[in-house]
């Protein structure tokens, strides 16, 4: 690496000169960022090559994590941290008149994901490399990532995220590893002269999957794994053939555009499965390039095909890449000549699947017609998998048509991706204890009965390297001073902080660090949003995708209620609070966009009313992204995790906020349940219906939101402000639909039902926050127990219980 500051400065200045023709004086911050990135990439390359060689030499089993999303965010800071050169670089740049944090700001966020599922994949890659495990990501190189959100008159506007407009310094294009992917055409079974059957595929469209590799640097070790992002390009022969056939340049350009559009953009809707043809093309494009590339690497080992599943694990992140199953069957049978049984055994033994949601509207199914037209050979294989599966069910449940129809992979004119994923894999896991229990007892009950040993839990985790050491350096430093640095390699050691529970000096330090972070955020909010906030107020943080079930509306209505209390009763005061929201709504999600509009309206009213604005402020941070999260989380006092119980599979924001000393106000949902179990009643604010109660209400239909509206005066008054003249409605009917959703259409997410309990929990927080020292103790207890939620722990469990892999011994871990 760099032998010291001077060595770095020299190398950096040289790089500015040779790469960009600049020096420290003439370089812009973007220039400096690019030069630094390229310099680091050189350093990374040595270990990258070595890691690959070691894996091959040792014949380590390779894990390929297939995901349509990798929400990696910025890489400069985390790479410097993991390479252990942060200080040298920071000081060297300072000598040259440059600020590292300013350069970090110049990197575009790689927003190649929607939310939790994509960010989890990014944390997992960090842990795999840090633990020295041979695990790589396979994803798509979307030209446009998650849209850029702007608020115009309080309404969300989506702008394209052209993140590649500026060079992405970390990627390496590898054209020599290109893979051919086929769509459409006709498949006919043909018997050869020896009587064996093969499948002749004609008139297909062929395109090239070109990999762009991004190094994944382990923390303080020699491991560099790969995130391989595939990009769609037209294949030369296909273009020539098509162009000469049609003799029409216009057609040719259209054709070319339609092919490359496959990796043009990320689908921004994570709540509704729409059955769009382009999305299915994206999924198969990822799957086919990934499977073929994994098989190619396996071939290089020169081992018999029968050892494939000892050497290769293919993990599917939700059902989006579930076509891995028929694609691997296709390659093993049609290209490698295996028979069905052998191919099936290898496929099942290699593939494992994680489920991330039980929301029925997000479950993928594809119309038969579409799959058949776009992927004729894959469709034939799916039909055969289904036939064999249904026959085996028939043996166990003879005559039970209903059961067989409900478990079938192909039924009702659709291909059901979750069924395919369960049947074709050896492991199915949920992402938190409660979620896994719900899968076993309800959503996937019949499958669980048939294959009980296939189901298991892997509670999610987050990387404390990005979310504490990088995002909150002062806190990380103070923890190390207090308990030493064991926690860095083994986050479980954060528990040692419990010894400091009565150490007033340490508790003061925790308070001061939080306070400083809050002041930094106040300055940033002032600068970017023009809003003045009180750093002494409670920072109450609700940051996640906007969804009905996540209940931002509950928080918003509660703020309206507090506002009314202060206005109606001049002697009523609250512990000052700043309510932060950040959330993107799917572009077609009408209800979610209305909630954003409501929050913005509330902010306008509250922040500009001198009767209340010394006690509360509301801030909607636009364009929520990984870097926004990194800024706000270290400053949070209260973490809003208020989903309707049973709906949030796990949550991971809850873990990041806990790690940074925020206290959770939450329902008993997802991983909140496990947080509660660890910290105990006194250190979390739980409220609301339990998941059993919700499931029971859903079943017996006994809930009446109208009845709650009629009996609770506070709720009635607040809701009426949405439809009658009020500071919020201003006499217009913009919020009418929200009112009707809650009152007339029976409040799908039980907002009114949980309101009273939520308000009471918020009041407890206001009271408890006043006892400053005691609050710091609660905060410390949360930090101390957050080691359980390290993604290192999660990945260790995947490694031993699902993938059965161990670290490469020859690499320093
Ligand atoms: C679903 C769909 C459906 C159709 C088209 C596009 C699309 C894109 C993404 C998704 C994913 C929804 C599932 C999801 O993000 N689940 C979240 O996973 C987190 C990591 O396990 C977990 O913490 C959250 O609770 C869960 O909501």
PDB file of C-alpha atoms in Angstrom, residues 264-394:
ATOM      1  CA  UNK A 264     -31.353   0.712 -19.507  1.00  0.00           C
ATOM      2  CA  UNK A 265     -33.100   1.273 -16.168  1.00  0.00           C
ATOM      3  CA  UNK A 266     -33.959  -0.167 -12.781  1.00  0.00           C
ATOM      4  CA  UNK A 267     -37.643  -0.842 -12.158  1.00  0.00           C
ATOM      5  CA  UNK A 268     -38.570   1.588  -9.388  1.00  0.00           C
ATOM      6  CA  UNK A 269     -41.649  -0.225  -8.085  1.00  0.00           C
ATOM      7  CA  UNK A 270     -40.997  -2.665  -5.278  1.00  0.00           C
ATOM      8  CA  UNK A 271     -44.603  -3.082  -4.241  1.00  0.00           C
ATOM      9  CA  UNK A 272     -46.502  -4.128  -7.322  1.00  0.00           C
ATOM     10  CA  UNK A 273     -45.646  -6.883  -9.686  1.00  0.00           C
ATOM     11  CA  UNK A 274     -46.821  -5.658 -13.074  1.00  0.00           C
ATOM     12  CA  UNK A 275     -45.866  -8.506 -15.374  1.00  0.00           C
ATOM     13  CA  UNK A 276     -43.932  -6.234 -17.753  1.00  0.00           C
ATOM     14  CA  UNK A 277     -42.152  -7.914 -20.637  1.00  0.00           C
ATOM     15  CA  UNK A 278     -38.978  -5.840 -20.270  1.00  0.00           C
ATOM     16  CA  UNK A 279     -38.693  -6.799 -16.613  1.00  0.00           C
ATOM     17  CA  UNK A 280     -38.858 -10.510 -17.490  1.00  0.00           C
ATOM     18  CA  UNK A 281     -36.192  -9.913 -20.127  1.00  0.00           C
ATOM     19  CA  UNK A 282     -33.998  -8.266 -17.499  1.00  0.00           C
ATOM     20  CA  UNK A 283     -34.440 -11.194 -15.150  1.00  0.00           C
ATOM     21  CA  UNK A 284     -33.558 -13.794 -17.740  1.00  0.00           C
ATOM     22  CA  UNK A 285     -30.659 -11.716 -19.010  1.00  0.00           C
ATOM     23  CA  UNK A 286     -29.124 -11.662 -15.506  1.00  0.00           C
ATOM     24  CA  UNK A 287     -29.829 -15.330 -14.935  1.00  0.00           C
ATOM     25  CA  UNK A 288     -28.559 -16.635 -18.251  1.00  0.00           C
ATOM     26  CA  UNK A 289     -25.336 -14.637 -18.261  1.00  0.00           C
ATOM     27  CA  UNK A 290     -24.701 -15.496 -14.600  1.00  0.00           C
ATOM     28  CA  UNK A 291     -25.358 -19.230 -14.907  1.00  0.00           C
ATOM     29  CA  UNK A 292     -23.288 -19.590 -18.078  1.00  0.00           C
ATOM     30  CA  UNK A 293     -20.455 -17.618 -16.548  1.00  0.00           C
ATOM     31  CA  UNK A 294     -20.513 -19.694 -13.335  1.00  0.00           C
ATOM     32  CA  UNK A 295     -20.474 -22.908 -15.395  1.00  0.00           C
ATOM     33  CA  UNK A 296     -17.586 -21.568 -17.475  1.00  0.00           C
ATOM     34  CA  UNK A 297     -15.537 -20.899 -14.326  1.00  0.00           C
ATOM     35  CA  UNK A 298     -16.377 -24.359 -13.052  1.00  0.00           C
ATOM     36  CA  UNK A 299     -15.231 -25.876 -16.367  1.00  0.00           C
ATOM     37  CA  UNK A 300     -11.848 -24.221 -15.930  1.00  0.00           C
ATOM     38  CA  UNK A 301     -11.256 -26.365 -12.848  1.00  0.00           C
ATOM     39  CA  UNK A 302     -11.348 -29.503 -15.013  1.00  0.00           C
ATOM     40  CA  UNK A 303     -13.439 -31.447 -12.511  1.00  0.00           C
ATOM     41  CA  UNK A 304     -16.178 -33.973 -13.363  1.00  0.00           C
ATOM     42  CA  UNK A 305     -19.613 -32.388 -13.761  1.00  0.00           C
ATOM     43  CA  UNK A 306     -20.932 -34.550 -10.934  1.00  0.00           C
ATOM     44  CA  UNK A 307     -18.999 -32.315  -8.506  1.00  0.00           C
ATOM     45  CA  UNK A 308     -20.720 -29.143  -9.702  1.00  0.00           C
ATOM     46  CA  UNK A 309     -22.774 -28.558  -6.557  1.00  0.00           C
ATOM     47  CA  UNK A 310     -19.701 -29.134  -4.353  1.00  0.00           C
ATOM     48  CA  UNK A 311     -17.992 -26.306  -6.193  1.00  0.00           C
ATOM     49  CA  UNK A 312     -20.782 -23.872  -6.934  1.00  0.00           C
ATOM     50  CA  UNK A 313     -23.624 -22.342  -4.916  1.00  0.00           C
ATOM     51  CA  UNK A 314     -26.198 -20.169  -6.679  1.00  0.00           C
ATOM     52  CA  UNK A 315     -28.179 -17.992  -4.307  1.00  0.00           C
ATOM     53  CA  UNK A 316     -31.286 -16.149  -5.452  1.00  0.00           C
ATOM     54  CA  UNK A 317     -32.200 -12.880  -3.736  1.00  0.00           C
ATOM     55  CA  UNK A 318     -35.980 -13.138  -3.766  1.00  0.00           C
ATOM     56  CA  UNK A 319     -37.700 -14.789  -6.725  1.00  0.00           C
ATOM     57  CA  UNK A 320     -36.499 -12.261  -9.309  1.00  0.00           C
ATOM     58  CA  UNK A 321     -33.638 -14.517 -10.423  1.00  0.00           C
ATOM     59  CA  UNK A 322     -35.626 -17.773  -9.974  1.00  0.00           C
ATOM     60  CA  UNK A 323     -35.126 -18.639 -13.656  1.00  0.00           C
ATOM     61  CA  UNK A 324     -31.656 -19.742 -12.497  1.00  0.00           C
ATOM     62  CA  UNK A 325     -33.329 -23.102 -11.912  1.00  0.00           C
ATOM     63  CA  UNK A 326     -34.561 -23.869 -15.465  1.00  0.00           C
ATOM     64  CA  UNK A 327     -31.524 -22.086 -16.958  1.00  0.00           C
ATOM     65  CA  UNK A 328     -29.096 -24.338 -15.106  1.00  0.00           C
ATOM     66  CA  UNK A 329     -31.195 -27.340 -16.144  1.00  0.00           C
ATOM     67  CA  UNK A 330     -30.949 -26.147 -19.764  1.00  0.00           C
ATOM     68  CA  UNK A 331     -27.177 -25.753 -19.640  1.00  0.00           C
ATOM     69  CA  UNK A 332     -26.618 -29.088 -17.880  1.00  0.00           C
ATOM     70  CA  UNK A 333     -28.892 -31.011 -20.244  1.00  0.00           C
ATOM     71  CA  UNK A 334     -28.680 -29.266 -23.619  1.00  0.00           C
ATOM     72  CA  UNK A 335     -25.072 -28.147 -23.464  1.00  0.00           C
ATOM     73  CA  UNK A 336     -23.463 -30.693 -21.152  1.00  0.00           C
ATOM     74  CA  UNK A 337     -25.563 -33.684 -22.150  1.00  0.00           C
ATOM     75  CA  UNK A 338     -26.789 -34.730 -18.706  1.00  0.00           C
ATOM     76  CA  UNK A 339     -30.094 -36.558 -18.273  1.00  0.00           C
ATOM     77  CA  UNK A 340     -32.986 -34.991 -16.359  1.00  0.00           C
ATOM     78  CA  UNK A 341     -32.415 -36.707 -12.984  1.00  0.00           C
ATOM     79  CA  UNK A 342     -28.723 -35.904 -12.752  1.00  0.00           C
ATOM     80  CA  UNK A 343     -29.293 -32.310 -13.868  1.00  0.00           C
ATOM     81  CA  UNK A 344     -32.130 -31.902 -11.392  1.00  0.00           C
ATOM     82  CA  UNK A 345     -30.100 -33.229  -8.460  1.00  0.00           C
ATOM     83  CA  UNK A 346     -27.238 -30.855  -9.227  1.00  0.00           C
ATOM     84  CA  UNK A 347     -29.579 -27.911  -9.719  1.00  0.00           C
ATOM     85  CA  UNK A 348     -31.439 -28.419  -6.460  1.00  0.00           C
ATOM     86  CA  UNK A 349     -28.198 -28.984  -4.587  1.00  0.00           C
ATOM     87  CA  UNK A 350     -26.700 -25.728  -5.918  1.00  0.00           C
ATOM     88  CA  UNK A 351     -29.633 -23.337  -5.631  1.00  0.00           C
ATOM     89  CA  UNK A 352     -30.871 -21.641  -2.458  1.00  0.00           C
ATOM     90  CA  UNK A 353     -33.531 -18.951  -2.116  1.00  0.00           C
ATOM     91  CA  UNK A 354     -34.312 -16.068   0.238  1.00  0.00           C
ATOM     92  CA  UNK A 355     -37.834 -14.730   0.556  1.00  0.00           C
ATOM     93  CA  UNK A 356     -38.094 -10.999   1.432  1.00  0.00           C
ATOM     94  CA  UNK A 357     -41.797 -10.312   1.516  1.00  0.00           C
ATOM     95  CA  UNK A 358     -45.178 -11.853   2.201  1.00  0.00           C
ATOM     96  CA  UNK A 359     -47.110  -9.038   0.520  1.00  0.00           C
ATOM     97  CA  UNK A 360     -49.199 -10.876  -2.044  1.00  0.00           C
ATOM     98  CA  UNK A 361     -49.130  -8.002  -4.541  1.00  0.00           C
ATOM     99  CA  UNK A 362     -45.322  -8.217  -4.716  1.00  0.00           C
ATOM    100  CA  UNK A 363     -45.239 -11.974  -5.418  1.00  0.00           C
ATOM    101  CA  UNK A 364     -44.081 -12.596  -8.933  1.00  0.00           C
ATOM    102  CA  UNK A 365     -45.998 -14.564 -11.486  1.00  0.00           C
ATOM    103  CA  UNK A 366     -45.634 -14.416 -15.248  1.00  0.00           C
ATOM    104  CA  UNK A 367     -48.275 -15.083 -17.920  1.00  0.00           C
ATOM    105  CA  UNK A 368     -47.617 -18.407 -19.639  1.00  0.00           C
ATOM    106  CA  UNK A 369     -47.938 -16.756 -23.046  1.00  0.00           C
ATOM    107  CA  UNK A 370     -45.114 -14.340 -22.272  1.00  0.00           C
ATOM    108  CA  UNK A 371     -42.690 -16.931 -20.904  1.00  0.00           C
ATOM    109  CA  UNK A 372     -43.384 -19.244 -23.800  1.00  0.00           C
ATOM    110  CA  UNK A 373     -42.863 -16.552 -26.430  1.00  0.00           C
ATOM    111  CA  UNK A 374     -39.758 -14.983 -24.890  1.00  0.00           C
ATOM    112  CA  UNK A 375     -38.099 -18.111 -23.489  1.00  0.00           C
ATOM    113  CA  UNK A 376     -39.410 -21.143 -25.365  1.00  0.00           C
ATOM    114  CA  UNK A 377     -36.836 -23.662 -24.147  1.00  0.00           C
ATOM    115  CA  UNK A 378     -36.972 -22.390 -20.561  1.00  0.00           C
ATOM    116  CA  UNK A 379     -40.744 -22.686 -20.665  1.00  0.00           C
ATOM    117  CA  UNK A 380     -40.556 -26.329 -21.751  1.00  0.00           C
ATOM    118  CA  UNK A 381     -38.275 -27.051 -18.815  1.00  0.00           C
ATOM    119  CA  UNK A 382     -40.564 -25.264 -16.354  1.00  0.00           C
ATOM    120  CA  UNK A 383     -43.507 -27.299 -17.630  1.00  0.00           C
ATOM    121  CA  UNK A 384     -41.535 -30.519 -17.125  1.00  0.00           C
ATOM    122  CA  UNK A 385     -40.481 -29.468 -13.588  1.00  0.00           C
ATOM    123  CA  UNK A 386     -44.133 -28.744 -12.862  1.00  0.00           C
ATOM    124  CA  UNK A 387     -45.329 -32.085 -14.290  1.00  0.00           C
ATOM    125  CA  UNK A 388     -42.894 -34.062 -12.208  1.00  0.00           C
ATOM    126  CA  UNK A 389     -43.646 -32.049  -9.091  1.00  0.00           C
ATOM    127  CA  UNK A 390     -47.409 -32.449  -9.474  1.00  0.00           C
ATOM    128  CA  UNK A 391     -46.996 -36.178 -10.036  1.00  0.00           C
ATOM    129  CA  UNK A 392     -45.044 -36.505  -6.811  1.00  0.00           C
ATOM    130  CA  UNK A 393     -47.785 -34.550  -5.009  1.00  0.00           C
ATOM    131  CA  UNK A 394     -50.373 -36.872  -6.482  1.00  0.00           C
TER     132      UNK A 394
END
